[in-house]
Amino acid sequence: MEEVFRACRNCKRSVASGHLALHEAHCQLFLVLCQECKGPVLQTEMEEHCQGGHKQVGCAMCQQSLPRHLLEIHETKECPERPVKCQFCDLAVRLNKLEIHEHHCGRQTELCADCGQHIMLRVLAQHRDVCWAEQTLLWRGKKIPAPESNICCHYCKHMIPGNKYFHHLPHLPRSCCGHPGSIMDEEGQLLQPQDQSCWATLPDVCLRRVFWWLGDRDRSRAALVCRKWNQIMYSADLWRYRTITFSGRPSRVHASEFESALWYVKKFGRYLEHLEIKFLNPYNAVLTKKFQVTMRGLLSCLGKSNNRLRSLSIQHLELDRLVWRNSIRSSFMKSLSFFLKKMGKHLDYLNLKGARLTVEQGCHVLNSLSYLRSESVVSELNIEDYFSHHLAVYSSPQFNKTMATFRSLASLTLNYNCISDELLENLCENNASTLWTMNIKCHVHDPHGQVIWGMSWAKLARHATNLKVNFFFERVMKYERLARILLQEIPVRSISLRSCYFSDPDWSMRPTLTELLPTFRHTLQKLTFEFNNNHESLDEELHLLILSCRKLFYFKIWAFLDVKFVERILKSQEEGQCALRTLKVRAPPGGAVPRGSGKGGGAPGRQACSHHASA
């Protein structure tokens, strides 16, 4: 019987009836609704929330005025003045000047190593494809357009038109020393079987290993050697892993990427077991449409020919960007959902990190995995940044119902705005025997003020005895917020705190180091810090924290530190006072502190250093 959900009269969230009274009591005491974004906020933080999240600020690059909480997204993904890398010279260029820059930069020439001609950069990749005619090797018998110049046959040394080169090879006389099935010495003389090198009789298992280390271009060249080597080209072992990368920039150099990806799946897709797809920073709606059409054909072909796919990764699509028109986004999600319905019974690993969907869209895609069996067999699921910023996913009954279909999760990666008592209860009931790892990211722009009871974490840890939880905080640095998230009942294995230029003159890291983190001294194994502590010295607190965490074997920090801090840590490690095996220390630029300032133990300056300590 499904549990009944009711809306809280204060914050309007959907809450299980069994928790409603307790939730409303807490809600009325501590939470109020923000009049701007209609989101629940702690009463003590309402003023800070309004000033920090909704205050209008100007972009330093394009001077556009927008709310502060959208500034980071605008500067990294939307600003027309943001710096981007030229595909030809790798220099940073303003986005609105990139097309002009690449037009002139692409007209520079580079020497082709294959034919010795000087080719313009913007057509160099296409030229190389024509120059070596890789794909015509496997499409033998079809006509190809003639290149600008003839190609010298590697066997008979005659100049052959490019569109006849691969048709020319099979018609060489068997007696010709250049026949693809024959073996020649360094001087071009035909070798008799007794005189041939070991390469001619190399076992298939060794030959497959050689081909495994070659890229696509080199594999095509090696397949020209003889019939046996050509047959190795079709070995299933060579095509089980594939990463397909699509450029998000309009460029003739990358024009064939979409066609090549589809050609690969048609030719070798039946062998595929691990597929990773990358779509790098799409520039406009034309490219997203082209990507959507290509993916429709690719997923359709793969769904028909493949029955062994175990791993699928499609990261950082950022479907909430303006370059994804509603129709394009809907068509892509329809193709992906249909594919997951067919392949869900095979998939063991799914990574959709950075998809940026609404709750309804995201749950619809995840529900496709359990379409045939009413439950999913996926053991590793990565949905970090899967939902758009500022969504309180934890309050969605639809999300909790979707997560209840996963029955064999071993590793789960998600954002803290997805965590709720209901989710922990589902994991405890359905995945307690298999769950080993939870990776939780908490970003300052994601809602993270929900109340999670320690008893929910304690119950999950009691049933999932092997569970280890890793936290990654970005710009969430204040002690009050961290203490509300890092409950002592959580079996924390790793904590990463990154300030990302967070600055507050009243903020102090000391309470976190002395009061909060020692709570996990019995389970903590990895610590990563990145913060600006130029207003306080924390050397002593950090040293005591390392000594108190008896299982801590990895420590990385980027902060203002005294050089003697490293010496003390190494001495403690040498004396067996700590279990540290890896120590990475780096100081921010401009980290010098005047003598006698009281910061850094009176040292004349804090220097940047990096060190690895071996146990």
Coordinates of C-alpha atoms in Angstrom, one line a residue:
M1 CA 0.0 0.0 0.0
E2 CA 1.4 3.4 -1.0
E3 CA 2.0 5.9 1.7
V4 CA -0.3 9.0 1.6
F5 CA 1.4 12.4 1.2
R6 CA 0.0 15.7 2.4
A7 CA 1.0 19.3 1.9
C8 CA 2.7 21.2 4.8
R9 CA 0.5 24.2 5.6
N10 CA 3.6 26.4 6.1
C11 CA 6.1 25.5 3.3
K12 CA 3.6 23.7 1.0
R13 CA 5.9 20.7 0.5
S14 CA 4.5 17.2 0.1
V15 CA 5.3 15.2 3.3
A16 CA 4.4 11.7 4.3
S17 CA 1.4 11.7 6.6
G18 CA 3.4 9.9 9.3
H19 CA 5.9 12.7 9.4
L20 CA 3.6 15.6 8.9
A21 CA 3.0 16.7 12.5
L22 CA 6.7 16.6 13.3
H23 CA 7.6 18.4 10.1
E24 CA 5.1 21.2 10.6
A25 CA 6.2 21.8 14.1
H26 CA 9.8 22.2 13.0
C27 CA 8.8 24.1 9.9
Q28 CA 6.8 26.8 11.8
L29 CA 9.6 27.3 14.2
F30 CA 12.5 27.7 11.8
L31 CA 11.3 28.1 8.2
V32 CA 9.6 30.9 6.2
L33 CA 8.8 31.3 2.6
C34 CA 10.9 33.6 0.5
Q35 CA 8.6 36.1 -1.3
E36 CA 10.9 36.2 -4.3
C37 CA 11.5 32.5 -5.1
K38 CA 8.8 31.0 -3.0
G39 CA 11.3 28.6 -1.5
P40 CA 11.5 27.7 2.2
V41 CA 14.4 29.4 4.0
L42 CA 15.6 29.4 7.6
Q43 CA 14.3 32.5 9.5
T44 CA 17.8 33.4 10.7
E45 CA 19.2 33.3 7.1
M46 CA 16.3 35.1 5.3
E47 CA 18.2 38.5 5.1
E48 CA 21.4 36.7 3.9
H49 CA 19.3 34.7 1.4
C50 CA 17.7 37.8 -0.1
Q51 CA 20.9 39.8 -0.3
G52 CA 23.1 36.9 -1.5
G53 CA 20.6 35.2 -3.9
H54 CA 18.3 37.8 -5.3
K55 CA 20.4 41.0 -5.4
Q56 CA 21.0 42.3 -8.9
V57 CA 24.7 42.3 -9.9
G58 CA 26.5 43.0 -13.2
C59 CA 28.5 40.6 -15.2
A60 CA 32.1 41.7 -15.3
M61 CA 32.5 40.7 -18.9
C62 CA 29.3 41.8 -20.7
Q63 CA 27.9 44.2 -18.0
Q64 CA 24.5 42.4 -18.1
S65 CA 22.5 42.8 -14.9
L66 CA 21.1 39.6 -13.4
P67 CA 20.4 38.0 -9.9
R68 CA 23.5 37.1 -8.0
H69 CA 22.6 33.3 -7.8
L70 CA 22.5 33.2 -11.6
L71 CA 25.8 35.0 -12.1
E72 CA 28.1 31.9 -12.0
I73 CA 25.9 30.1 -14.6
H74 CA 25.8 33.1 -16.8
E75 CA 29.6 33.7 -16.7
T76 CA 30.5 30.0 -17.4
K77 CA 27.8 29.1 -20.0
E78 CA 25.8 32.0 -21.4
C79 CA 27.9 35.2 -21.4
P80 CA 28.8 36.2 -25.1
E81 CA 32.0 37.7 -23.8
R82 CA 33.3 34.7 -22.0
P83 CA 36.6 33.3 -23.1
V84 CA 36.7 30.1 -25.1
K85 CA 39.5 28.1 -26.7
C86 CA 40.3 28.3 -30.4
Q87 CA 40.2 24.8 -31.9
F88 CA 43.2 25.6 -34.1
C89 CA 45.7 27.6 -31.9
D90 CA 44.3 26.8 -28.4
L91 CA 44.3 30.5 -27.4
A92 CA 41.5 32.0 -25.3
V93 CA 39.2 34.2 -27.4
R94 CA 36.0 36.0 -26.6
L95 CA 33.0 34.0 -27.7
N96 CA 31.5 36.7 -29.9
K97 CA 34.9 37.1 -31.7
L98 CA 35.6 33.4 -32.0
E99 CA 34.1 32.9 -35.5
I100 CA 36.2 35.7 -37.0
H101 CA 39.3 34.5 -35.2
E102 CA 38.9 30.9 -36.3
H103 CA 38.2 32.0 -39.9
H104 CA 41.6 33.7 -40.0
C105 CA 43.4 31.1 -37.8
G106 CA 42.1 28.2 -39.9
R107 CA 43.7 29.6 -43.0
Q108 CA 47.1 28.9 -41.7
T109 CA 48.8 25.8 -43.1
E110 CA 50.4 22.7 -41.7
L111 CA 52.5 20.0 -43.4
C112 CA 50.6 16.7 -43.9
A113 CA 52.9 13.9 -42.7
D114 CA 51.3 11.5 -45.2
C115 CA 51.6 13.3 -48.5
G116 CA 54.0 16.1 -47.8
Q117 CA 51.6 18.9 -48.9
H118 CA 50.9 22.1 -47.0
I119 CA 47.2 22.0 -46.0
M120 CA 45.1 24.7 -44.3
L121 CA 44.2 23.8 -40.7
R122 CA 40.5 24.1 -41.2
V123 CA 40.5 21.3 -43.8
L124 CA 43.4 19.3 -42.5
A125 CA 41.3 16.6 -40.8
Q126 CA 39.2 16.1 -43.9
H127 CA 42.3 16.0 -46.0
R128 CA 43.8 13.2 -43.9
D129 CA 40.7 11.2 -44.2
V130 CA 40.8 11.5 -48.0
C131 CA 44.6 11.1 -48.0
W132 CA 44.5 7.7 -46.3
A133 CA 40.9 6.8 -47.2
E134 CA 40.4 4.9 -44.0
Q135 CA 36.8 4.2 -44.3
T136 CA 36.9 2.9 -47.9
L137 CA 39.0 0.0 -46.6
L138 CA 35.9 -1.5 -45.0
W139 CA 33.5 -0.2 -47.7
R140 CA 35.5 -1.8 -50.5
G141 CA 33.7 -1.9 -53.8
K142 CA 32.0 1.6 -53.4
K143 CA 33.1 4.7 -55.2
I144 CA 34.7 7.6 -53.4
P145 CA 35.5 11.1 -54.7
A146 CA 38.9 11.6 -56.1
P147 CA 41.3 13.6 -53.9
E148 CA 43.3 16.5 -55.1
S149 CA 46.4 14.4 -56.0
N150 CA 47.3 10.8 -56.7
I151 CA 48.5 8.4 -53.9
C152 CA 51.7 6.4 -54.2
C153 CA 51.0 2.6 -53.8
H154 CA 53.1 1.3 -50.9
Y155 CA 53.6 -2.0 -52.7
C156 CA 54.2 -1.4 -56.4
K157 CA 55.3 2.3 -56.0
H158 CA 53.0 3.4 -58.9
M159 CA 50.9 6.6 -58.6
I160 CA 47.3 5.6 -58.3
P161 CA 44.2 7.9 -58.3
G162 CA 42.8 8.2 -54.8
N163 CA 39.4 6.9 -55.7
K164 CA 40.9 3.7 -57.1
Y165 CA 43.7 3.1 -54.6
F166 CA 41.9 0.4 -52.5
H167 CA 40.4 -1.2 -55.6
H168 CA 44.0 -1.4 -56.9
L169 CA 45.4 -3.5 -54.0
P170 CA 43.4 -6.8 -54.5
H171 CA 44.4 -6.9 -58.3
L172 CA 48.1 -6.9 -57.7
P173 CA 49.6 -10.2 -59.1
R174 CA 50.3 -12.8 -56.4
S175 CA 53.9 -12.9 -57.6
C176 CA 54.2 -9.2 -57.1
C177 CA 56.3 -8.4 -54.1
G178 CA 53.8 -5.8 -53.2
H179 CA 50.7 -8.0 -52.9
P180 CA 48.9 -7.3 -49.6
G181 CA 49.1 -11.0 -48.7
S182 CA 52.9 -11.2 -49.1
I183 CA 55.7 -10.2 -46.8
M184 CA 58.6 -8.1 -47.9
D185 CA 62.0 -7.3 -46.3
E186 CA 63.3 -3.8 -45.7
E187 CA 64.6 -3.6 -49.3
G188 CA 61.2 -4.6 -50.8
Q189 CA 62.3 -8.1 -51.8
L190 CA 59.7 -10.9 -51.5
L191 CA 60.4 -13.3 -48.6
Q192 CA 59.9 -17.0 -48.8
P193 CA 57.8 -18.6 -46.0
Q194 CA 61.0 -19.9 -44.3
D195 CA 62.6 -16.4 -44.4
Q196 CA 59.6 -14.4 -43.1
S197 CA 59.7 -12.7 -39.8
C198 CA 57.7 -13.7 -36.7
W199 CA 55.2 -11.0 -37.6
A200 CA 53.9 -13.2 -40.4
T201 CA 53.0 -16.0 -38.1
L202 CA 52.0 -13.9 -35.0
P203 CA 49.3 -15.8 -33.0
D204 CA 45.9 -14.2 -33.1
V205 CA 45.9 -13.5 -29.4
C206 CA 49.1 -11.5 -29.7
L207 CA 47.9 -9.7 -32.8
R208 CA 44.6 -8.7 -31.2
R209 CA 46.6 -7.3 -28.3
V210 CA 48.7 -5.2 -30.7
F211 CA 45.5 -3.9 -32.5
W212 CA 44.0 -3.1 -29.1
W213 CA 46.6 -0.5 -28.4
L214 CA 46.2 1.2 -31.8
G215 CA 43.8 4.0 -32.6
D216 CA 41.2 3.8 -35.4
R217 CA 43.6 5.4 -38.0
D218 CA 46.4 3.0 -37.2
R219 CA 44.1 0.0 -37.1
S220 CA 42.9 0.8 -40.6
R221 CA 46.5 1.1 -41.8
A222 CA 47.5 -2.2 -40.1
A223 CA 44.6 -3.9 -41.7
L224 CA 46.2 -3.3 -45.1
V225 CA 49.1 -5.6 -44.4
C226 CA 47.5 -8.9 -45.3
R227 CA 44.2 -10.8 -45.2
K228 CA 44.9 -12.2 -41.7
W229 CA 45.5 -8.7 -40.3
N230 CA 42.3 -7.5 -42.0
Q231 CA 40.3 -10.3 -40.3
I232 CA 41.7 -9.3 -36.9
M233 CA 40.2 -5.8 -37.5
Y234 CA 36.7 -7.4 -36.9
S235 CA 37.6 -9.0 -33.6
A236 CA 35.0 -8.3 -30.9
D237 CA 37.7 -7.6 -28.3
L238 CA 38.7 -4.4 -30.2
W239 CA 35.3 -2.8 -30.1
R240 CA 33.9 -3.5 -26.6
Y241 CA 34.8 0.0 -25.3
R242 CA 34.0 3.2 -27.2
T243 CA 34.1 6.9 -26.5
I244 CA 32.3 9.0 -29.1
T245 CA 33.0 12.7 -28.9
F246 CA 30.9 15.4 -30.8
S247 CA 32.3 18.9 -31.0
G248 CA 29.8 21.6 -30.1
R249 CA 31.4 24.2 -32.5
P250 CA 30.5 24.7 -36.1
S251 CA 33.7 23.5 -37.9
R252 CA 34.5 21.8 -41.2
V253 CA 37.3 19.9 -39.4
H254 CA 34.7 18.2 -37.2
A255 CA 32.0 17.9 -39.9
S256 CA 32.3 14.2 -40.3
E257 CA 32.1 13.3 -36.5
F258 CA 28.3 12.7 -36.7
E259 CA 28.5 10.5 -39.8
S260 CA 31.5 8.6 -38.4
A261 CA 29.7 7.8 -35.1
L262 CA 26.7 6.4 -36.9
W263 CA 29.0 4.4 -39.3
Y264 CA 30.9 2.9 -36.3
V265 CA 27.7 1.7 -34.6
K266 CA 26.4 0.1 -37.8
K267 CA 29.7 -1.7 -38.4
F268 CA 30.8 -2.7 -34.9
G269 CA 27.9 -1.8 -32.6
R270 CA 27.0 -5.4 -32.0
Y271 CA 30.2 -5.9 -30.0
L272 CA 29.8 -2.8 -27.8
E273 CA 29.7 -3.3 -24.0
H274 CA 30.8 0.1 -22.7
L275 CA 29.7 3.3 -24.5
E276 CA 30.6 6.9 -23.5
I277 CA 29.2 9.8 -25.4
K278 CA 30.4 13.4 -25.1
F279 CA 28.8 16.5 -26.6
L280 CA 31.2 19.4 -25.9
N281 CA 29.6 22.8 -25.2
P282 CA 27.1 23.1 -28.1
Y283 CA 27.2 26.5 -29.8
N284 CA 23.8 26.8 -31.3
A285 CA 20.5 25.1 -31.9
V286 CA 21.6 23.8 -35.3
L287 CA 24.3 21.6 -33.7
T288 CA 22.0 20.4 -31.0
K289 CA 19.5 19.4 -33.7
K290 CA 22.2 17.6 -35.6
F291 CA 23.3 15.8 -32.4
Q292 CA 19.7 14.8 -31.7
V293 CA 19.2 13.4 -35.1
T294 CA 22.5 11.5 -35.0
M295 CA 21.7 10.1 -31.5
R296 CA 18.2 9.0 -32.7
G297 CA 19.8 6.9 -35.5
L298 CA 22.7 5.7 -33.3
L299 CA 20.5 4.6 -30.4
S300 CA 18.0 3.0 -32.8
C301 CA 20.7 1.0 -34.6
L302 CA 22.3 0.0 -31.3
G303 CA 19.0 -1.1 -29.8
K304 CA 18.4 -3.4 -32.8
S305 CA 21.9 -5.0 -33.1
N306 CA 23.3 -5.0 -29.5
N307 CA 22.3 -7.2 -26.6
R308 CA 25.5 -7.0 -24.5
L309 CA 25.7 -3.3 -23.5
R310 CA 26.6 -3.0 -19.8
S311 CA 27.7 0.6 -19.4
L312 CA 26.3 3.8 -20.8
S313 CA 27.6 7.3 -20.0
I314 CA 26.2 10.6 -21.5
Q315 CA 27.5 13.4 -19.4
H316 CA 27.2 17.2 -19.3
L317 CA 24.4 17.7 -21.8
E318 CA 23.0 20.6 -19.8
L319 CA 19.6 20.3 -21.4
D320 CA 18.3 23.4 -19.7
R321 CA 20.4 25.7 -21.9
L322 CA 18.7 27.9 -24.5
V323 CA 20.5 26.1 -27.3
W324 CA 18.3 23.1 -26.6
R325 CA 14.9 24.1 -28.1
N326 CA 11.9 22.4 -26.5
S327 CA 11.2 20.3 -29.6
I328 CA 14.9 19.2 -29.8
R329 CA 15.0 18.3 -26.1
S330 CA 11.8 16.4 -26.2
S331 CA 12.9 14.4 -29.3
F332 CA 16.2 13.5 -27.7
M333 CA 14.6 12.4 -24.4
K334 CA 12.1 10.3 -26.4
S335 CA 14.9 8.5 -28.2
L336 CA 16.9 8.0 -25.0
S337 CA 13.8 6.7 -23.0
F338 CA 12.9 4.3 -25.8
F339 CA 16.5 3.0 -25.9
L340 CA 16.6 2.5 -22.1
K341 CA 13.4 0.6 -22.2
K342 CA 15.0 -1.9 -24.5
M343 CA 18.4 -2.1 -22.9
G344 CA 17.4 -1.6 -19.3
K345 CA 17.6 -5.3 -18.7
H346 CA 21.3 -5.4 -19.7
L347 CA 22.6 -2.1 -18.2
D348 CA 24.7 -2.4 -15.1
Y349 CA 26.1 1.2 -15.1
L350 CA 24.3 4.4 -16.1
N351 CA 25.9 7.9 -15.9
L352 CA 23.7 10.9 -16.8
K353 CA 25.7 13.5 -14.9
G354 CA 25.0 17.1 -15.8
A355 CA 21.8 16.4 -17.8
R356 CA 19.9 19.3 -16.1
L357 CA 16.3 18.1 -16.4
T358 CA 13.1 19.0 -14.6
V359 CA 11.9 16.5 -12.0
E360 CA 9.2 15.2 -14.3
Q361 CA 11.6 14.8 -17.2
G362 CA 14.3 13.2 -15.1
C363 CA 11.9 10.7 -13.5
H364 CA 10.4 9.8 -16.9
V365 CA 13.9 8.8 -18.2
L366 CA 14.8 6.8 -15.1
N367 CA 11.5 5.0 -15.1
S368 CA 12.4 3.7 -18.5
L369 CA 15.0 1.4 -16.9
S370 CA 12.3 -0.6 -15.1
Y371 CA 9.8 -0.6 -18.0
L372 CA 10.0 -4.4 -18.7
R373 CA 10.5 -5.7 -15.1
S374 CA 8.9 -3.1 -12.9
E375 CA 12.4 -2.8 -11.2
S376 CA 15.8 -1.8 -12.4
V377 CA 19.0 -4.0 -12.3
V378 CA 21.4 -1.1 -12.5
S379 CA 24.1 -1.4 -9.8
E380 CA 25.9 1.9 -10.4
L381 CA 23.9 5.1 -11.0
N382 CA 25.3 8.6 -11.4
I383 CA 22.7 11.4 -11.3
E384 CA 24.9 14.2 -10.1
D385 CA 23.6 17.5 -11.5
Y386 CA 21.0 15.4 -13.2
F387 CA 18.3 17.9 -12.2
S388 CA 18.4 21.6 -12.8
H389 CA 19.7 24.1 -10.2
H390 CA 17.3 25.4 -7.5
L391 CA 15.0 22.4 -7.6
A392 CA 13.9 20.9 -4.3
V393 CA 13.9 17.3 -5.6
Y394 CA 13.7 15.9 -2.0
S395 CA 10.1 17.1 -1.7
S396 CA 8.9 15.3 -4.9
P397 CA 6.9 12.1 -4.3
Q398 CA 7.5 11.2 -7.9
F399 CA 11.3 11.1 -7.4
N400 CA 11.0 8.9 -4.3
K401 CA 8.7 6.5 -6.2
T402 CA 11.1 6.3 -9.1
M403 CA 14.1 5.6 -6.8
A404 CA 12.1 2.8 -5.2
T405 CA 12.4 0.8 -8.5
F406 CA 16.1 0.4 -8.0
R407 CA 16.7 -2.9 -6.2
S408 CA 20.4 -3.7 -6.5
L409 CA 22.3 -0.4 -6.2
A410 CA 25.9 -0.8 -5.2
S411 CA 27.0 2.8 -5.9
L412 CA 24.8 5.9 -6.0
T413 CA 26.0 9.4 -6.9
L414 CA 23.6 12.3 -6.6
N415 CA 23.1 15.9 -5.2
Y416 CA 22.1 16.7 -1.6
N417 CA 18.9 18.3 -2.9
C418 CA 17.7 14.8 -3.7
I419 CA 18.2 13.4 -0.1
S420 CA 15.2 13.0 2.1
D421 CA 14.0 10.6 4.9
E422 CA 11.9 8.8 2.3
L423 CA 14.8 8.2 0.0
L424 CA 16.9 6.8 2.8
E425 CA 14.0 4.6 3.8
N426 CA 13.7 3.3 0.2
L427 CA 17.4 2.5 0.0
C428 CA 17.2 0.7 3.4
E429 CA 14.3 -1.5 2.2
N430 CA 15.5 -2.2 -1.4
N431 CA 19.3 -1.9 -1.5
A432 CA 20.6 -2.6 2.0
S433 CA 22.4 -5.9 1.0
T434 CA 24.1 -4.3 -2.0
L435 CA 24.7 -0.7 -1.3
W436 CA 28.4 0.1 -0.7
T437 CA 29.0 3.7 -1.7
M438 CA 27.0 7.0 -1.8
N439 CA 28.6 10.1 -3.3
I440 CA 26.7 13.3 -2.4
K441 CA 27.4 16.7 -3.8
C442 CA 26.2 19.8 -2.1
H443 CA 26.4 23.0 -4.1
V444 CA 25.5 26.5 -2.6
H445 CA 22.9 27.0 -5.4
D446 CA 21.1 23.8 -4.8
P447 CA 18.5 23.7 -2.0
H448 CA 20.1 22.1 1.1
G449 CA 18.0 23.3 4.0
Q450 CA 15.8 20.2 4.3
V451 CA 15.6 18.4 7.6
I452 CA 17.1 14.9 7.6
W453 CA 16.7 12.9 10.8
G454 CA 19.7 11.2 12.2
M455 CA 17.6 8.1 12.9
S456 CA 17.1 7.7 9.1
W457 CA 20.8 7.6 8.5
A458 CA 21.4 5.3 11.5
K459 CA 18.8 2.8 10.2
L460 CA 20.4 2.8 6.7
A461 CA 23.9 2.4 8.2
R462 CA 22.7 -0.4 10.5
H463 CA 21.2 -2.4 7.6
A464 CA 23.8 -1.5 4.9
T465 CA 26.8 -2.6 7.0
N466 CA 29.3 -1.9 4.2
L467 CA 28.0 1.6 3.3
K468 CA 30.5 4.4 3.0
V469 CA 29.4 8.0 2.3
N470 CA 31.5 10.6 0.5
F471 CA 30.5 14.3 0.7
F472 CA 31.6 17.0 -1.8
F473 CA 30.8 20.6 -0.7
E474 CA 31.1 23.5 -3.1
R475 CA 30.8 27.0 -1.5
V476 CA 29.0 25.6 1.4
M477 CA 31.5 26.5 4.1
K478 CA 29.6 27.9 7.2
Y479 CA 29.6 25.7 10.3
E480 CA 25.9 26.0 10.9
R481 CA 25.0 24.6 7.4
L482 CA 27.6 21.9 7.5
A483 CA 26.5 20.7 11.0
R484 CA 22.9 20.4 9.8
I485 CA 24.1 18.1 6.9
L486 CA 26.9 16.1 8.5
L487 CA 25.1 14.2 11.1
Q488 CA 27.1 12.0 13.4
E489 CA 25.0 8.9 12.4
I490 CA 26.4 9.0 8.8
P491 CA 29.3 6.6 8.0
V492 CA 31.4 9.3 6.4
R493 CA 34.4 8.0 4.5
S494 CA 35.5 11.2 2.6
I495 CA 34.8 14.9 2.8
S496 CA 35.8 17.6 0.3
L497 CA 35.3 21.3 1.1
R498 CA 35.9 23.7 -1.7
S499 CA 35.3 27.4 -1.2
C500 CA 35.4 28.4 -4.9
Y501 CA 36.3 32.0 -4.0
F502 CA 33.8 32.1 -1.2
S503 CA 34.5 35.1 0.9
D504 CA 33.0 36.3 4.2
P505 CA 34.9 38.4 6.8
D506 CA 32.9 36.9 9.6
W507 CA 33.4 33.3 8.5
S508 CA 35.8 31.0 10.4
M509 CA 36.9 27.5 9.6
R510 CA 38.0 26.7 13.1
P511 CA 34.7 25.4 14.5
T512 CA 34.4 23.0 11.6
L513 CA 37.9 21.6 12.2
T514 CA 37.7 21.4 16.0
E515 CA 34.1 20.5 16.7
L516 CA 32.4 19.0 13.6
L517 CA 35.0 16.8 11.7
P518 CA 36.4 15.0 14.8
T519 CA 32.9 13.5 15.1
F520 CA 33.9 11.2 12.2
R521 CA 37.4 10.3 13.4
H522 CA 36.6 6.6 13.5
T523 CA 35.5 6.4 9.8
L524 CA 37.1 9.3 8.0
Q525 CA 39.7 8.2 5.4
K526 CA 40.0 11.1 2.9
L527 CA 40.0 14.8 3.4
T528 CA 40.2 17.6 0.8
F529 CA 40.2 21.3 1.7
E530 CA 40.3 24.4 -0.5
F531 CA 39.6 27.6 1.3
N532 CA 41.0 31.1 1.9
N533 CA 42.1 31.4 5.6
N534 CA 44.3 34.5 5.2
H535 CA 42.5 36.0 8.2
E536 CA 43.3 33.1 10.6
S537 CA 46.0 30.5 11.2
L538 CA 44.7 26.9 11.3
D539 CA 48.0 24.9 11.4
E540 CA 47.5 23.6 14.9
E541 CA 43.8 22.7 14.3
L542 CA 44.7 20.8 11.1
H543 CA 47.5 18.9 12.8
L544 CA 45.3 17.8 15.7
L545 CA 42.5 16.7 13.3
I546 CA 44.9 14.5 11.3
L547 CA 46.2 12.9 14.5
S548 CA 42.7 12.3 15.8
C549 CA 41.5 10.5 12.6
R550 CA 43.2 7.2 12.9
K551 CA 42.1 5.9 9.5
L552 CA 42.9 9.0 7.5
F553 CA 45.3 8.0 4.7
Y554 CA 44.8 10.8 2.2
F555 CA 44.9 14.5 3.0
K556 CA 44.9 17.3 0.4
I557 CA 44.8 21.0 1.2
W558 CA 45.0 24.3 -0.6
A559 CA 45.2 27.1 2.0
F560 CA 47.6 29.5 3.7
L561 CA 49.9 27.3 5.9
D562 CA 53.2 27.6 7.6
V563 CA 56.0 25.5 6.0
K564 CA 56.6 24.0 9.4
F565 CA 53.1 22.4 9.2
V566 CA 54.4 20.0 6.6
E567 CA 57.4 19.1 8.7
R568 CA 55.2 18.3 11.7
I569 CA 52.9 16.1 9.7
L570 CA 55.8 14.2 8.2
K571 CA 57.4 13.7 11.6
S572 CA 54.1 12.4 13.0
Q573 CA 53.8 10.0 10.1
E574 CA 57.3 8.8 10.6
E575 CA 56.7 8.2 14.3
G576 CA 53.5 6.2 13.5
Q577 CA 51.1 8.7 15.1
C578 CA 48.9 8.9 12.0
A579 CA 48.0 6.6 9.2
L580 CA 48.6 9.2 6.5
R581 CA 50.0 7.8 3.2
T582 CA 49.4 10.7 0.8
L583 CA 49.9 14.4 1.7
K584 CA 49.3 17.1 -0.9
V585 CA 49.8 20.7 0.2
R586 CA 49.6 23.8 -1.9
A587 CA 49.4 27.5 -1.0
P588 CA 47.2 30.0 -2.9
P589 CA 49.1 32.6 -5.1
G590 CA 50.3 35.6 -3.2
G591 CA 50.4 33.7 0.1
A592 CA 53.2 35.6 1.8
V593 CA 52.4 36.7 5.3
P594 CA 54.6 39.4 7.0
R595 CA 56.7 38.4 9.9
G596 CA 55.1 39.0 13.2
S597 CA 51.6 39.2 11.8
G598 CA 50.5 36.4 14.0
K599 CA 49.6 34.3 11.0
G600 CA 51.6 31.3 10.1
G601 CA 53.5 30.9 13.3
G602 CA 55.8 33.9 12.7
A603 CA 57.2 32.5 9.5
P604 CA 58.5 35.1 7.0
G605 CA 56.1 33.7 4.4
R606 CA 53.9 30.8 3.5
Q607 CA 55.1 29.0 0.5
A608 CA 53.5 26.7 -2.1
C609 CA 54.5 23.1 -1.7
S610 CA 53.4 19.7 -2.9
H611 CA 54.4 16.5 -1.2
H612 CA 53.5 12.8 -1.3
A613 CA 54.3 10.9 1.9
S614 CA 54.7 7.1 1.6
A615 CA 53.8 4.9 4.5

